[in-house]
Each structure stands twice: as C-alpha cells, then as structure tokens.
Short mmCIF file of C-alpha atoms in Angstrom, two decimals:
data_model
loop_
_atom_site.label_atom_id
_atom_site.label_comp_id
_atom_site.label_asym_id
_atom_site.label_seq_id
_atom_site.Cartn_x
_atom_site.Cartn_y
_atom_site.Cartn_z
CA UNK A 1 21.33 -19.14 -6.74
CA UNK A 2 22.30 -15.57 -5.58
CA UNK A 3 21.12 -14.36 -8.99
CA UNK A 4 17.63 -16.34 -8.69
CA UNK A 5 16.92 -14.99 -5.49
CA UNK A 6 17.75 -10.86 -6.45
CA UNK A 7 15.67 -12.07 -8.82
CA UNK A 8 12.79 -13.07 -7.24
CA UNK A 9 13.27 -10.30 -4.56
CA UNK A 10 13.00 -7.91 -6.84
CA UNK A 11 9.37 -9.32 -8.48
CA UNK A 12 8.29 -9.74 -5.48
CA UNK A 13 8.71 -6.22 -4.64
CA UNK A 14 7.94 -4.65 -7.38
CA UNK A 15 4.68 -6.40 -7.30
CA UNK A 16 3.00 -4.34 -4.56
CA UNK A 17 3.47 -0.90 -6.07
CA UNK A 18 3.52 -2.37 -9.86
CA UNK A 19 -0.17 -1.49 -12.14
CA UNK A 20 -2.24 -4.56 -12.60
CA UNK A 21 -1.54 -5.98 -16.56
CA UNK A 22 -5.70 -6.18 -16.51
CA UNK A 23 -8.14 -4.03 -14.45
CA UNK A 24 -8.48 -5.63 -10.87
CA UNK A 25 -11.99 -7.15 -9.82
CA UNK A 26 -13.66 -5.26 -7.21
CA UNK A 27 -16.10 -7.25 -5.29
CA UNK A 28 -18.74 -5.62 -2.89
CA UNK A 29 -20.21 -7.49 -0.23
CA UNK A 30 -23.79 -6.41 0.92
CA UNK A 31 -23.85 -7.47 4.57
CA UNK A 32 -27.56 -6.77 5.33
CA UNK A 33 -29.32 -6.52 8.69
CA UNK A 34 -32.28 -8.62 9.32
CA UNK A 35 -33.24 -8.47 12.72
CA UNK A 36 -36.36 -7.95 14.05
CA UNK A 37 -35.76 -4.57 14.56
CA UNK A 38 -35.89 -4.00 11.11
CA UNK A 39 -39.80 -4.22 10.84
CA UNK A 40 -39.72 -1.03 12.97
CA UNK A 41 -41.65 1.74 11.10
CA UNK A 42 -39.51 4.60 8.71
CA UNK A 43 -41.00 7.83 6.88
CA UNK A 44 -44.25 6.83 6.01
CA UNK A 45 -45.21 3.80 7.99
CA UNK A 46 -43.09 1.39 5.39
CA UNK A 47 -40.90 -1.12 7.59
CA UNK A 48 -37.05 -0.43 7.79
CA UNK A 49 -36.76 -3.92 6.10
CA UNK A 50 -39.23 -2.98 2.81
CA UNK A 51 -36.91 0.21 2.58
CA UNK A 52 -33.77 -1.50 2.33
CA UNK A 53 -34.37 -4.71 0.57
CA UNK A 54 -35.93 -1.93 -2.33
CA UNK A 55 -33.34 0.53 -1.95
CA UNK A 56 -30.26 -2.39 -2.25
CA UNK A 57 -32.45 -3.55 -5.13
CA UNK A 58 -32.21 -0.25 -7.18
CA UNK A 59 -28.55 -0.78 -6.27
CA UNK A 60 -27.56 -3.79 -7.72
CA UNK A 61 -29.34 -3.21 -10.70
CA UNK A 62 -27.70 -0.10 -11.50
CA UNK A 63 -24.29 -2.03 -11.10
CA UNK A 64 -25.27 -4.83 -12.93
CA UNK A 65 -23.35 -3.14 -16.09
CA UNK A 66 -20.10 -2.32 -14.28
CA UNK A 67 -17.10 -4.73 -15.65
CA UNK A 68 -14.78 -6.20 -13.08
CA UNK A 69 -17.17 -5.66 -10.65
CA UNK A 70 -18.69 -9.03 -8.53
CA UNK A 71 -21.69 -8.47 -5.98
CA UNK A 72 -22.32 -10.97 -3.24
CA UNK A 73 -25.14 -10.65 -0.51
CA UNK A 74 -24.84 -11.60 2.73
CA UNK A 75 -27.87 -11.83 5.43
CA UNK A 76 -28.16 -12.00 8.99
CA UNK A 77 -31.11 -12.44 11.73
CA UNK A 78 -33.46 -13.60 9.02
CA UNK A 79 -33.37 -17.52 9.63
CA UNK A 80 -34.84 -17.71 13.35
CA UNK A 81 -37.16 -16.07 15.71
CA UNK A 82 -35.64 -13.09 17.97
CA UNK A 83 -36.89 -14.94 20.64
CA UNK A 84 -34.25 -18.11 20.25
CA UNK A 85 -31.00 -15.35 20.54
CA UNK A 86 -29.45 -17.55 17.75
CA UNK A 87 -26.09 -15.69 17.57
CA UNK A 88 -24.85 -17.81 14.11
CA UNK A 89 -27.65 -16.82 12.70
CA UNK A 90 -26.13 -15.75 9.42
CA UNK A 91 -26.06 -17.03 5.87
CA UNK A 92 -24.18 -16.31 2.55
CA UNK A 93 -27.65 -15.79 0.22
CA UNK A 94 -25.73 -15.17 -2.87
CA UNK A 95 -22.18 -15.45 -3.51
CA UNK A 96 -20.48 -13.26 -5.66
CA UNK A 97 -20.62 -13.06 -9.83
CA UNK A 98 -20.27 -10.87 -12.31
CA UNK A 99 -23.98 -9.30 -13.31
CA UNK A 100 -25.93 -10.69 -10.75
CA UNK A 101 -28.10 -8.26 -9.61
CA UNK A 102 -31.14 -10.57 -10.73
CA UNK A 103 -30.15 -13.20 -8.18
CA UNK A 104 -29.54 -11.11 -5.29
CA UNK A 105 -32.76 -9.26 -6.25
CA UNK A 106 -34.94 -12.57 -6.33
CA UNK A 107 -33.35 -13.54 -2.72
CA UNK A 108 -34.20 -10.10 -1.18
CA UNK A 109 -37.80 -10.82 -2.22
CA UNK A 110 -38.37 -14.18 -0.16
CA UNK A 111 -36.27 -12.91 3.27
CA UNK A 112 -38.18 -11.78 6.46
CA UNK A 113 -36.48 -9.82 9.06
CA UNK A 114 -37.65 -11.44 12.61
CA UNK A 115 -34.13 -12.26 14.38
CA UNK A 116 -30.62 -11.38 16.39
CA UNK A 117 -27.90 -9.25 15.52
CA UNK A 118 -24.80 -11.03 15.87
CA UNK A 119 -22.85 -8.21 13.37
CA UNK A 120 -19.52 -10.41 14.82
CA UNK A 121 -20.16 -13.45 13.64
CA UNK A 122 -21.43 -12.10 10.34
CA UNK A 123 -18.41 -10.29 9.56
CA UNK A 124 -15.99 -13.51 10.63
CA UNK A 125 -18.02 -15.86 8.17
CA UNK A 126 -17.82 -12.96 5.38
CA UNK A 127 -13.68 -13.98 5.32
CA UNK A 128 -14.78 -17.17 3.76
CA UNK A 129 -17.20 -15.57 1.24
CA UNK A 130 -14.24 -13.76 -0.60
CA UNK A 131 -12.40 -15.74 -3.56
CA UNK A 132 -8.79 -16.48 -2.08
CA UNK A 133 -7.89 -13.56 -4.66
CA UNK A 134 -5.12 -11.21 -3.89
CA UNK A 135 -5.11 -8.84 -6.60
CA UNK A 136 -8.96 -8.15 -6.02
CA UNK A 137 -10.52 -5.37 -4.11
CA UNK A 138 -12.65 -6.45 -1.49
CA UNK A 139 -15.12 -4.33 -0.18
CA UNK A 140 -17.60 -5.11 2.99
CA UNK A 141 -20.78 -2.62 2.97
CA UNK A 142 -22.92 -3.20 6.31
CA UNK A 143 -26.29 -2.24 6.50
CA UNK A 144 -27.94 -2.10 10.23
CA UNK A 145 -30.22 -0.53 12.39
CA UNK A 146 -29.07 -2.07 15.66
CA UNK A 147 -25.89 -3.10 17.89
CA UNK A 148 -23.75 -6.17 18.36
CA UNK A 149 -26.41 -8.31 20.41
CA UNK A 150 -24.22 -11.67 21.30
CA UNK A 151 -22.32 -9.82 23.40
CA UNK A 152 -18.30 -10.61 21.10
CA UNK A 153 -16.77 -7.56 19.54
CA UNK A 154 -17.19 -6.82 16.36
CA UNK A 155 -14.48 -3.81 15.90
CA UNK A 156 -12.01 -6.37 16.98
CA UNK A 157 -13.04 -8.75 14.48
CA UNK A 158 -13.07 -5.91 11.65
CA UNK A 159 -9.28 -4.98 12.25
CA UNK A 160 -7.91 -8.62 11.96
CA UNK A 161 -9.98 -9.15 9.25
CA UNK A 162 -8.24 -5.54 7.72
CA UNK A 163 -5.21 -6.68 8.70
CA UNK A 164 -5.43 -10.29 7.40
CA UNK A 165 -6.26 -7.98 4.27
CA UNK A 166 -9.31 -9.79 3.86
CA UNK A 167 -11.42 -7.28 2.93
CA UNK A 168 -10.89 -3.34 2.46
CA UNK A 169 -12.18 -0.76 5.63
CA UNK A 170 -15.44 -1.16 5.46
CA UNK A 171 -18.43 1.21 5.10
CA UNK A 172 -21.53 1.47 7.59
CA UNK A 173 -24.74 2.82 7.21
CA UNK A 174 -26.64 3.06 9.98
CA UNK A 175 -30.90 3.17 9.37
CA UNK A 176 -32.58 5.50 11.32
CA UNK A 177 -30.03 5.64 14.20
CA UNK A 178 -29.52 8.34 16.44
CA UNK A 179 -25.82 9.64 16.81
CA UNK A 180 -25.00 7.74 19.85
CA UNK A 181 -26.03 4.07 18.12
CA UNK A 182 -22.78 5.64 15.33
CA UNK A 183 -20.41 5.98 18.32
CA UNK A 184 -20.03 2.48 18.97
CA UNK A 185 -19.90 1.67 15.28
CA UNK A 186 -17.18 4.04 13.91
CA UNK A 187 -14.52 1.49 15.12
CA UNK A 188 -16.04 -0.85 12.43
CA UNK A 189 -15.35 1.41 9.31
CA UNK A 190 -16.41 4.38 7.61
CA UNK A 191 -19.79 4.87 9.33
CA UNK A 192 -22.87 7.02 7.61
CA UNK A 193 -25.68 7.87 9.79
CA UNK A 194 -28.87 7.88 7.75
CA UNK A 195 -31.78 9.13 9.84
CA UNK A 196 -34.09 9.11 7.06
CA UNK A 197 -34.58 7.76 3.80
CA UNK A 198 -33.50 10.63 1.30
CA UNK A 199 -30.26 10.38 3.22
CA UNK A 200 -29.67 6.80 3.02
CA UNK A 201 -30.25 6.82 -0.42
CA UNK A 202 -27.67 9.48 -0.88
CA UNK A 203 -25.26 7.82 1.18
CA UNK A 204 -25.07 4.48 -0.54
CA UNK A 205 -24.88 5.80 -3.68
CA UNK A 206 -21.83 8.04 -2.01
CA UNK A 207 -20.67 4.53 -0.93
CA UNK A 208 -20.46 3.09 -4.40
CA UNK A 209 -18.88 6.34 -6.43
CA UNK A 210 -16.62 6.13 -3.91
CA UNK A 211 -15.86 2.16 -4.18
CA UNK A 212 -15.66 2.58 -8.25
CA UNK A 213 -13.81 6.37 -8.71
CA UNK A 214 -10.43 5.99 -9.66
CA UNK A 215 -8.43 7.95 -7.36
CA UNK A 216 -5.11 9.69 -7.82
CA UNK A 217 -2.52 11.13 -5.50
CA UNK A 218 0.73 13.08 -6.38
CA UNK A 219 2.77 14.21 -3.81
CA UNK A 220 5.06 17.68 -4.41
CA UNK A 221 8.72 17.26 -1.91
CA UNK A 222 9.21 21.33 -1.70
CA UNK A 223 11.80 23.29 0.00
CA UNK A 224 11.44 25.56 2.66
CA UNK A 225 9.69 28.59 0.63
CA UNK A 226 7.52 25.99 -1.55
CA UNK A 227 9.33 25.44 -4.53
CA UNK A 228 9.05 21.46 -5.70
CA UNK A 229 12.96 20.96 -5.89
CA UNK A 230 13.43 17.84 -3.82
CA UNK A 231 13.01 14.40 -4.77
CA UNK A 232 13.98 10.57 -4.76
CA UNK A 233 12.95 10.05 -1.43
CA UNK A 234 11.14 7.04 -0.06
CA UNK A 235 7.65 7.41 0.52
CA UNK A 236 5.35 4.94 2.22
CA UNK A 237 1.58 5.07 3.04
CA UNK A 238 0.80 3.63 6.12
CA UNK A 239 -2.74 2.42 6.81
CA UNK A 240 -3.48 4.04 9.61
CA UNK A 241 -6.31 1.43 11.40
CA UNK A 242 -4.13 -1.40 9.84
CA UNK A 243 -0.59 0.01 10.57
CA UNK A 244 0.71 -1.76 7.95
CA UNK A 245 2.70 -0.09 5.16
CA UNK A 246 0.16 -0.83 1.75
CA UNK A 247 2.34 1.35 -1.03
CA UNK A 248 5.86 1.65 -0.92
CA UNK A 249 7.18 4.56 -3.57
CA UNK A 250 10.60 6.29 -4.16
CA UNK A 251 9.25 10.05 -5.11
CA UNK A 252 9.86 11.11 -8.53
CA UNK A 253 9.50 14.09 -10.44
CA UNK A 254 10.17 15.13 -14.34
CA UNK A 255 12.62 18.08 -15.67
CA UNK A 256 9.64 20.43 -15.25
CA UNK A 257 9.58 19.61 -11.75
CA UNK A 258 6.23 18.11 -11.74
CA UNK A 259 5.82 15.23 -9.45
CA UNK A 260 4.15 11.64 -10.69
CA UNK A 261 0.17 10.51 -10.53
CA UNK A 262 0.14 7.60 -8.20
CA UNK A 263 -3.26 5.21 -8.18
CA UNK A 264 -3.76 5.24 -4.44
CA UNK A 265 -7.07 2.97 -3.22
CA UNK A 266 -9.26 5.96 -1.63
CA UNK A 267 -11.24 3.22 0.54
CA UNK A 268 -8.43 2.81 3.12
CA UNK A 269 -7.06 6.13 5.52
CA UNK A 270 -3.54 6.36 5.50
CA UNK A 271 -1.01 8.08 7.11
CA UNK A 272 2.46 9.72 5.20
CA UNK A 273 5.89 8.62 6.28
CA UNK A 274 8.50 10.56 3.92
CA UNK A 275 11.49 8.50 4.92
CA UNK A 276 13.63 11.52 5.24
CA UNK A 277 16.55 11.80 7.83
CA UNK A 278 14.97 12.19 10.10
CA UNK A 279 11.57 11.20 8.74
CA UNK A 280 8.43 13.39 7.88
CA UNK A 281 5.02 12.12 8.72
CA UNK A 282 1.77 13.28 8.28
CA UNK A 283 -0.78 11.77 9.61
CA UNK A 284 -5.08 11.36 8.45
CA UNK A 285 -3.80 12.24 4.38
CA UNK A 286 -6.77 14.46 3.02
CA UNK A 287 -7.34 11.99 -0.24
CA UNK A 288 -10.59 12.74 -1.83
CA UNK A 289 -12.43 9.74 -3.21
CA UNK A 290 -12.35 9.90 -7.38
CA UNK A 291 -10.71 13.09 -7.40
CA UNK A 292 -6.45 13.59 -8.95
CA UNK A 293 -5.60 14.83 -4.96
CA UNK A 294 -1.97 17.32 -4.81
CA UNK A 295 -0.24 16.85 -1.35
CA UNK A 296 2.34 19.10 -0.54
CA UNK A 297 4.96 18.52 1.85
CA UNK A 298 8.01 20.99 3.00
CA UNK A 299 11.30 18.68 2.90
CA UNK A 300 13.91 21.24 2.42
CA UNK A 301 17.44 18.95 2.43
CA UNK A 302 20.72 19.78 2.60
CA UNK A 303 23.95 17.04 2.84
CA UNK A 304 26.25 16.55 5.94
CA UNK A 305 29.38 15.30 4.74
CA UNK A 306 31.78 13.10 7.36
CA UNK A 307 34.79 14.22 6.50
CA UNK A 308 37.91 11.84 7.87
CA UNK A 309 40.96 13.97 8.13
CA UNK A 310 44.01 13.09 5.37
CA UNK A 311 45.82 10.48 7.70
CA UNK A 312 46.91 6.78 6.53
CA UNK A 313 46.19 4.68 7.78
CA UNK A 314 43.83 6.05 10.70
CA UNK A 315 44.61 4.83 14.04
CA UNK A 316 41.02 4.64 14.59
CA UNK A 317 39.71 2.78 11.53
CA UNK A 318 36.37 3.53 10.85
CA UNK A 319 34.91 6.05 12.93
CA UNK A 320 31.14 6.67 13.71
CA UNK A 321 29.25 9.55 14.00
CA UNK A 322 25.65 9.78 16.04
CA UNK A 323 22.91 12.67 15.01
CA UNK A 324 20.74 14.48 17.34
CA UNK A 325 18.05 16.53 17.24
CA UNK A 326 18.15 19.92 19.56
CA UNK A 327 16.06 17.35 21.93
CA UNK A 328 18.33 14.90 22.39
CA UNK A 329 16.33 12.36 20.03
CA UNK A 330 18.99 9.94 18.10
CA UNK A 331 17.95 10.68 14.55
CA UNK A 332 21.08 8.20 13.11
CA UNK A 333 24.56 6.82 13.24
CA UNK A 334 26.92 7.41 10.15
CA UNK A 335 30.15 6.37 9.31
CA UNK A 336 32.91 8.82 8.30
CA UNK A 337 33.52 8.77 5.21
CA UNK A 338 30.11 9.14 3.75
CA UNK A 339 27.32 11.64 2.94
CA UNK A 340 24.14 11.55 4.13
CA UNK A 341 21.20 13.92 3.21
CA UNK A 342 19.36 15.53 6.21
CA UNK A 343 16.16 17.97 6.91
CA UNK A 344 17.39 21.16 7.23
CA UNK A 345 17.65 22.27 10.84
CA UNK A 346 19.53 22.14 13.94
CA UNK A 347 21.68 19.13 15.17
CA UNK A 348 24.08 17.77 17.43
CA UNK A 349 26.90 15.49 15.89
CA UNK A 350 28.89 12.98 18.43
CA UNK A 351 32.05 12.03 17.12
CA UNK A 352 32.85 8.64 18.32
CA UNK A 353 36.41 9.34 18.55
CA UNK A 354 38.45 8.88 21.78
CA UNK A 355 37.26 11.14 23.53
CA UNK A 356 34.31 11.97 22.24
CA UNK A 357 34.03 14.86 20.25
CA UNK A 358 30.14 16.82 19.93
CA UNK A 359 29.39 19.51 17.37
CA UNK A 360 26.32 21.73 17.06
CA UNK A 361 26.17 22.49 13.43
CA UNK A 362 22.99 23.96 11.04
CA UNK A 363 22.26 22.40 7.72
CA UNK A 364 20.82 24.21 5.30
CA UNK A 365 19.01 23.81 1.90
CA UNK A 366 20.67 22.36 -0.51
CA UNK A 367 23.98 23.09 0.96
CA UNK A 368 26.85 20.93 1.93
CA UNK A 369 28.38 21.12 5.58
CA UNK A 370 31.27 19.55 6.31
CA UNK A 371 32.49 18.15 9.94
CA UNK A 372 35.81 16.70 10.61
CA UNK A 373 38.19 15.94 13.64
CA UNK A 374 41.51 16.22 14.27
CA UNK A 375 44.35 13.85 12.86
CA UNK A 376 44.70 11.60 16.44
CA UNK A 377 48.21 10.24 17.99
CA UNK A 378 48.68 7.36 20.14
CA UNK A 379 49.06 6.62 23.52
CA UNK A 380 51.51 3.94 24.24
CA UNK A 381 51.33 2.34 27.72
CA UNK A 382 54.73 0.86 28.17
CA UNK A 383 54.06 -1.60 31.45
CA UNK A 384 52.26 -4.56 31.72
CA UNK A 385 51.30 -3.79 34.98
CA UNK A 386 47.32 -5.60 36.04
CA UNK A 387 45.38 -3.18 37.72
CA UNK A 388 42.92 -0.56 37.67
CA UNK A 389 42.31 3.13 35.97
CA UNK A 390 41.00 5.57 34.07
CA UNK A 391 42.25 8.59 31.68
CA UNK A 392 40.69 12.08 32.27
CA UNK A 393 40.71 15.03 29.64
CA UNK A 394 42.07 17.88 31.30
CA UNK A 395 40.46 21.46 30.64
CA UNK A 396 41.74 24.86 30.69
CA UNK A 397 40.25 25.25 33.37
CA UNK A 398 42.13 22.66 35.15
CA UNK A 399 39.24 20.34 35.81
CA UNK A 400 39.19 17.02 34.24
CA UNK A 401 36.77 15.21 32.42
CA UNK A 402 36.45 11.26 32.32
CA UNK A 403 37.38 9.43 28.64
CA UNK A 404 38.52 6.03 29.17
CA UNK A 405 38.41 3.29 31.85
CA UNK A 406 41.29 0.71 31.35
CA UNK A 407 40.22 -2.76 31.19
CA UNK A 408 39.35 -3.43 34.74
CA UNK A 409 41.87 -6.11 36.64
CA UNK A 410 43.95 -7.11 33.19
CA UNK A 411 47.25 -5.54 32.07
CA UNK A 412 47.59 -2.04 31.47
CA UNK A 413 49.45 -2.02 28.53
CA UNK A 414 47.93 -0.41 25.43
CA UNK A 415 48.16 1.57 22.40
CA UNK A 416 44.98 3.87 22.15
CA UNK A 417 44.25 6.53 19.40
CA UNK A 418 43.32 9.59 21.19
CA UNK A 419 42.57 13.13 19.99
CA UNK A 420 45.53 15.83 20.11
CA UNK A 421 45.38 17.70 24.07
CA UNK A 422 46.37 17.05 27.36
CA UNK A 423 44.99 14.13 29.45
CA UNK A 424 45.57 12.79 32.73
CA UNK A 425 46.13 9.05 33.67
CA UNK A 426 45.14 7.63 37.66
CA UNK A 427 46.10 4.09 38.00
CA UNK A 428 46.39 1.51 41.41
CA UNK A 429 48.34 -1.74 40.90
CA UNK A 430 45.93 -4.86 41.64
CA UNK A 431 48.57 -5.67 44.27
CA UNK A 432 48.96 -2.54 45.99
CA UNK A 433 47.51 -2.28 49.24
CA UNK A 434 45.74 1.38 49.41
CA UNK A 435 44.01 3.70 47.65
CA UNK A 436 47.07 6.17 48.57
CA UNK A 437 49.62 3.83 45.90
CA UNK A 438 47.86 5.41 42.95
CA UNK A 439 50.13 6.46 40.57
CA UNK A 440 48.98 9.51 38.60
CA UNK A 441 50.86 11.05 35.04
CA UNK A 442 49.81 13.85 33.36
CA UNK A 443 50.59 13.02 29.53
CA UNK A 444 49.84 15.10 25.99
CA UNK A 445 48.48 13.97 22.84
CA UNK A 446 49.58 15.08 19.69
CA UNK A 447 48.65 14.51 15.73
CA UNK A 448 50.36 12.00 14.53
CA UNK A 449 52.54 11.02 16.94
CA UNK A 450 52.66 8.84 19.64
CA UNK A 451 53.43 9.44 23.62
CA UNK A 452 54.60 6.36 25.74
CA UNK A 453 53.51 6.61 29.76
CA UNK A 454 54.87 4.12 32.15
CA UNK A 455 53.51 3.08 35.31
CA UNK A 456 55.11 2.36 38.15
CA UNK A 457 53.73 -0.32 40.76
CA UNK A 458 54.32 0.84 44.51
#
C-alpha cells in the first residue's frame, strides 16, 4: 500500500509540470456585448454593434483552420428591451466545436443589440459553457462598450472563476471607451482600450497571436558577477492575481551551463519564487507572449555546514541551530549535523545549546563555512530540594546573564548539559520563609566533565 501510494504521489505530481502526450485544446470564448449602447455611432456613422459582429466575423473565420482550437460565442443584452433592466439577460448562442466559425457567423447575423449589461452574470454562466476538461486551455475574450449595470461585481466573480481555474485571465477590449471606463475594468483581465476601429482590429488580432504563440521561458541561476553556475533549485511560478503556484520546476542546466526551455502559458502574470534559503522572488516576470523569453536571476550560494564537535555520545542530543538575517528575520532552523546551502550574505546563527550560543558569520560563493560549539559538561544538582531558581552566565565583567529557570515549585535535582564557563546558581527552598534564605553557588563548567552543586535548604 505504501508502494501504491509513492506511486500515485508521484503521477500525480509529475502531472502538473509533465508535456501533454497530444497538443492541448485551446478553447476561446467570445463573450460579446449587446446592450443598447452598442447601436451608438463609431468612425463613420456604422453602429458599435455592425462593427463588432463584422470584425468577430473576420475572426472566426480566420481561425476556422487552427487544430485543437474550439470557439464558442457567448451574448449578452440582446434578448430584452433596455428598458426591462433584465440582469440574466445572457445566453450561450453557440457552444464550442472545432471549425465553427460558420455557426457563430450565422448567429451574429440574426442578434440585435437593445439591452442591459449584466458583464457579472455573463461571466458566472460562462463556467458552465466550458467542457469539464482539465488539460484544456480556456480562454474568456470580453468585448464591451459599457460597465457592470446590475449593480454585483464582476472582478470578484473573474478571480474565483481564475482561481476555480475555470478559465485562463481573461482579455478585455473595450469599444470606443475613454480611459476612465478601462479603470474599472483592469481588475477583470488584460484590458485593451480601443478608441477606434483600426485599433480594435489590431488589438484582437494581438489577442489571438497571443492566445495561440507558443511561449518559452528559461531561467539562468547566476552567481554574484553573472556567470550561470548555480542550479537544482526549486522554482515555482506563482500566479500573481490567482496566488496559486501553476508550475512547479527544480532548475536544471546542461555541462555547457545552459539552462532548460520551459513551455510557460504567456496568458497568465506570474510572479518568481526561487526557493532558495532564504528565498528569491521576483515579482510581475517580463514573459513576452510567443517569444523563447531568458530570465536572469543572481543566486550566488555558498554551504553552512553544522558542525557537532567529536563527543560521544553528546549530552545534548541533537542540537538546533536558528538563521537570521542582519534584520532579525528567521530565515530557518537546522539541525547539527547537516549542510544546508544559503544565499550568500550576512547572518546570525543561534546555537540552541544551553546557553545559547549566537554567531555572526558571512557566507560566501561557493564556499563552505563551518560553525561549531564547544564539547559541553554537565551540571549535576545533587539535592532534591522543591523550590525555586534560576542559573546566570557570569561575564568577565562580573555581570551575569540569565540561562536557565529550574522547573518552578518541583525538585531541584538535575543533570543539565551546559557549555564550558562559569555560571552562577540563586535558589529559595519552597518552604523557606523569605526572600533573604536564598542560597546562591557560584559553579564552573567544563568539557567533558561534570560539576555536582548542592543546595542547602535554610
């Protein structure tokens, strides 16, 4: 059973990342405004609606070749009368199949533009439109001249539906809308303002190269002055209006030093993490729609190794060590023992010993730096005295510094691994009756041997 499920696990994650055995399907959805707005005059006189329904037309027919390519058409405001508000008013004219650019064409001819704009509603029913298809691309392409009118949010319905992975971030053209109307519509998608009609021409086909280019990324790990030496680290690209990871990678690069062509989908925005220690992101990746995109990154690395001194077995077991940035941010915890791989830079190490031990150390590229501690002894307290205390570090110059409260109210006797120096112990009986029956031993620590302190109740 433990085999079967590695198993599985491991299909299952290769899947996301893995090429498709056949070419995926990439279906376009035409959601096309049909208000009554839309019979407001463009260049020329001709209605808003004429140009679109013509230009969409030329559209489909030059796509009608494509292969693995599916067109639906989707229409809204077109079934009743502005004056009714209907805010469902929005059908499904022709659901998608391959080479059917003579259906949607024949619909276009017989719609009239008179009604709302409920852009919301459209965009909710458009989740049932798509084939329950996972390994398809689904792409939503609105085409409006006017604002939400039934007064729901459609930018809040776009995400879920992007996060639901319904369809792809979607593209909006905007007809003959001034800048502010693109504003409110940016939240959508990836909005195009065409004020006139050479422009939205331009833009949709923009829309569709960009929909059908196959777009590459490959992503050079340098060091510090450029030179593409680092590798096999994690990579992930993060949708950045989604926030959900869409391709997980572990970077890889030949004996030449040339780094691997990843197929990256150009119709999402994404930001970089490079899981480094600590991590590497960069965020709003400059990936060019059908073009083979380089991305460089600096990632110089070298290794901190957690060296445990040569003592068996180790009073403390397993000891951990916490990594800091200059800051104070907690970049990780680490066990002795190991070796871990860090961005070069400044850090402070805390040893989790007793006391605790901190370091400020400088890794460098592709160095090694090692950090140890000190072989500990043992502190033996010899009475089982119940009570309360604490053991102080004492500096040279002869202040002390808190390490250890004993365990408040239970018996005081212990054997605790403690670093080689000279410490202090304060203790009060539970039974004694002032703060002036303290009893307090000065004691020293040394490697590898242990020093018994008794206490005395008074």
């Amino acid at each position: 059973m433990l085999l079967l499920s590695f198993l599985i696990f491991s299909q299952n994650a290769h899947a996301q990342n893995a090429l498709a055995a056949t070419p995926k399907v990439t279906r376009i959805l035409f959601l096309l405004d049909a208000s009554g707005s839309m019979m407001a005059p463009w260049e020329g006189g001709q209605p808003r609606w004429d140009v679109a329904k013509r230009m969409l037309s030329k559209m489909v027919d030059s796509l009608n070749a494509y292969p693995n390519l599916e067109l639906g058409l989707r229409v809204y405001g077109h079934q009743f009368p502005n004056s009714e508000k209907n805010c469902q008013d929005s059908r499904l004219e022709v659901p998608f199949a391959p080479r059917n650019a003579k259906a949607i064409k024949a619909r276009l001819a017989t719609l009239k533009a008179q009604g709302n704009t409920p852009i919301t509603y459209s965009l909710e029913q458009s989740a049932n439109d798509f084939p329950i298809d996972k390994a398809s691309r689904n792409v939503l392409l609105l085409i409006t001249d006017g604002l939400e009118s039934c007064a729901a949010d459609p930018c809040k319905s776009s995400l879920a539906l992007q996060r639901k992975h319904i369809f792809l971030k979607p593209f909006i053209i905007g007809i003959g809308a001034e800048k502010d109307f693109g504003r409110q519509l940016e939240c959508l998608g990836q909005y195009y303002n065409a004020a006139d009609v050479k422009t939205f021409r331009t833009v949709m086909d923009d829309v569709i190269a960009q929909t059908l280019s196959q777009t590459t990324v490959s992503v050079n790990l340098t060091d510090a002055n450029g030179r593409p030496v680092e590798s096999n680290v994690n990579m992930t690209f993060v949708n950045n209006v989604t926030e959900q990871p869409e391709y997980n990678y572990v970077h890889y690069r030949d004996a030449q030093g040339r780094a691997d062509v990843l197929d990256i989908d150009a119709l999402q925005s994404y930001d970089l993490v490079i899981n480094t220690v600590p991590p590497v992101r960069q965020t709003n990746l400059a990936i060019r729609p059908g073009r083979a995109n380089v991305l460089t990154f600096k990632t110089p690395q070298g290794t901190l190794w957690l060296q445990s001194p040569q003592l068996t077995p180790n009073p403390y077991g397993t000891v951990q060590a916490v990594v800091r940035t200059p800051t104070g941010a907690t970049v990780a915890s680490f066990p002795f023992g190991t070796k871990q791989k860090l961005l070069a830079g400044n850090y402070e190490v805390e040893l989790l010993t007793l006391p605790r031990i901190t370091r400020r150390i400088s890794v460098k590229q592709g160095q090694e730096l090692a950090v140890t501690y000190a072989a500990p002894g043992t502190l033996n307290i010899t009475t089982d005295l119940r009570g309360y205390g604490s053991i102080y570090q004492l500096n040279n110059d002869e202040s002390q510094t808190w390490v250890y409260t004993l365990p408040e109210g239970s018996s005081s006797k212990q054997n605790l691994p403690m670093q080689p120096g000279a410490y202090r112990l304060v203790f009060r009986t539970k039974t004694s009756t002032g703060s002036k029956f303290t009893d307090v031993r000065n004691f020293s620590i040394r490697s590898g041997q242990t020093t018994s302190v008794a206490i005395f109740g008074k």
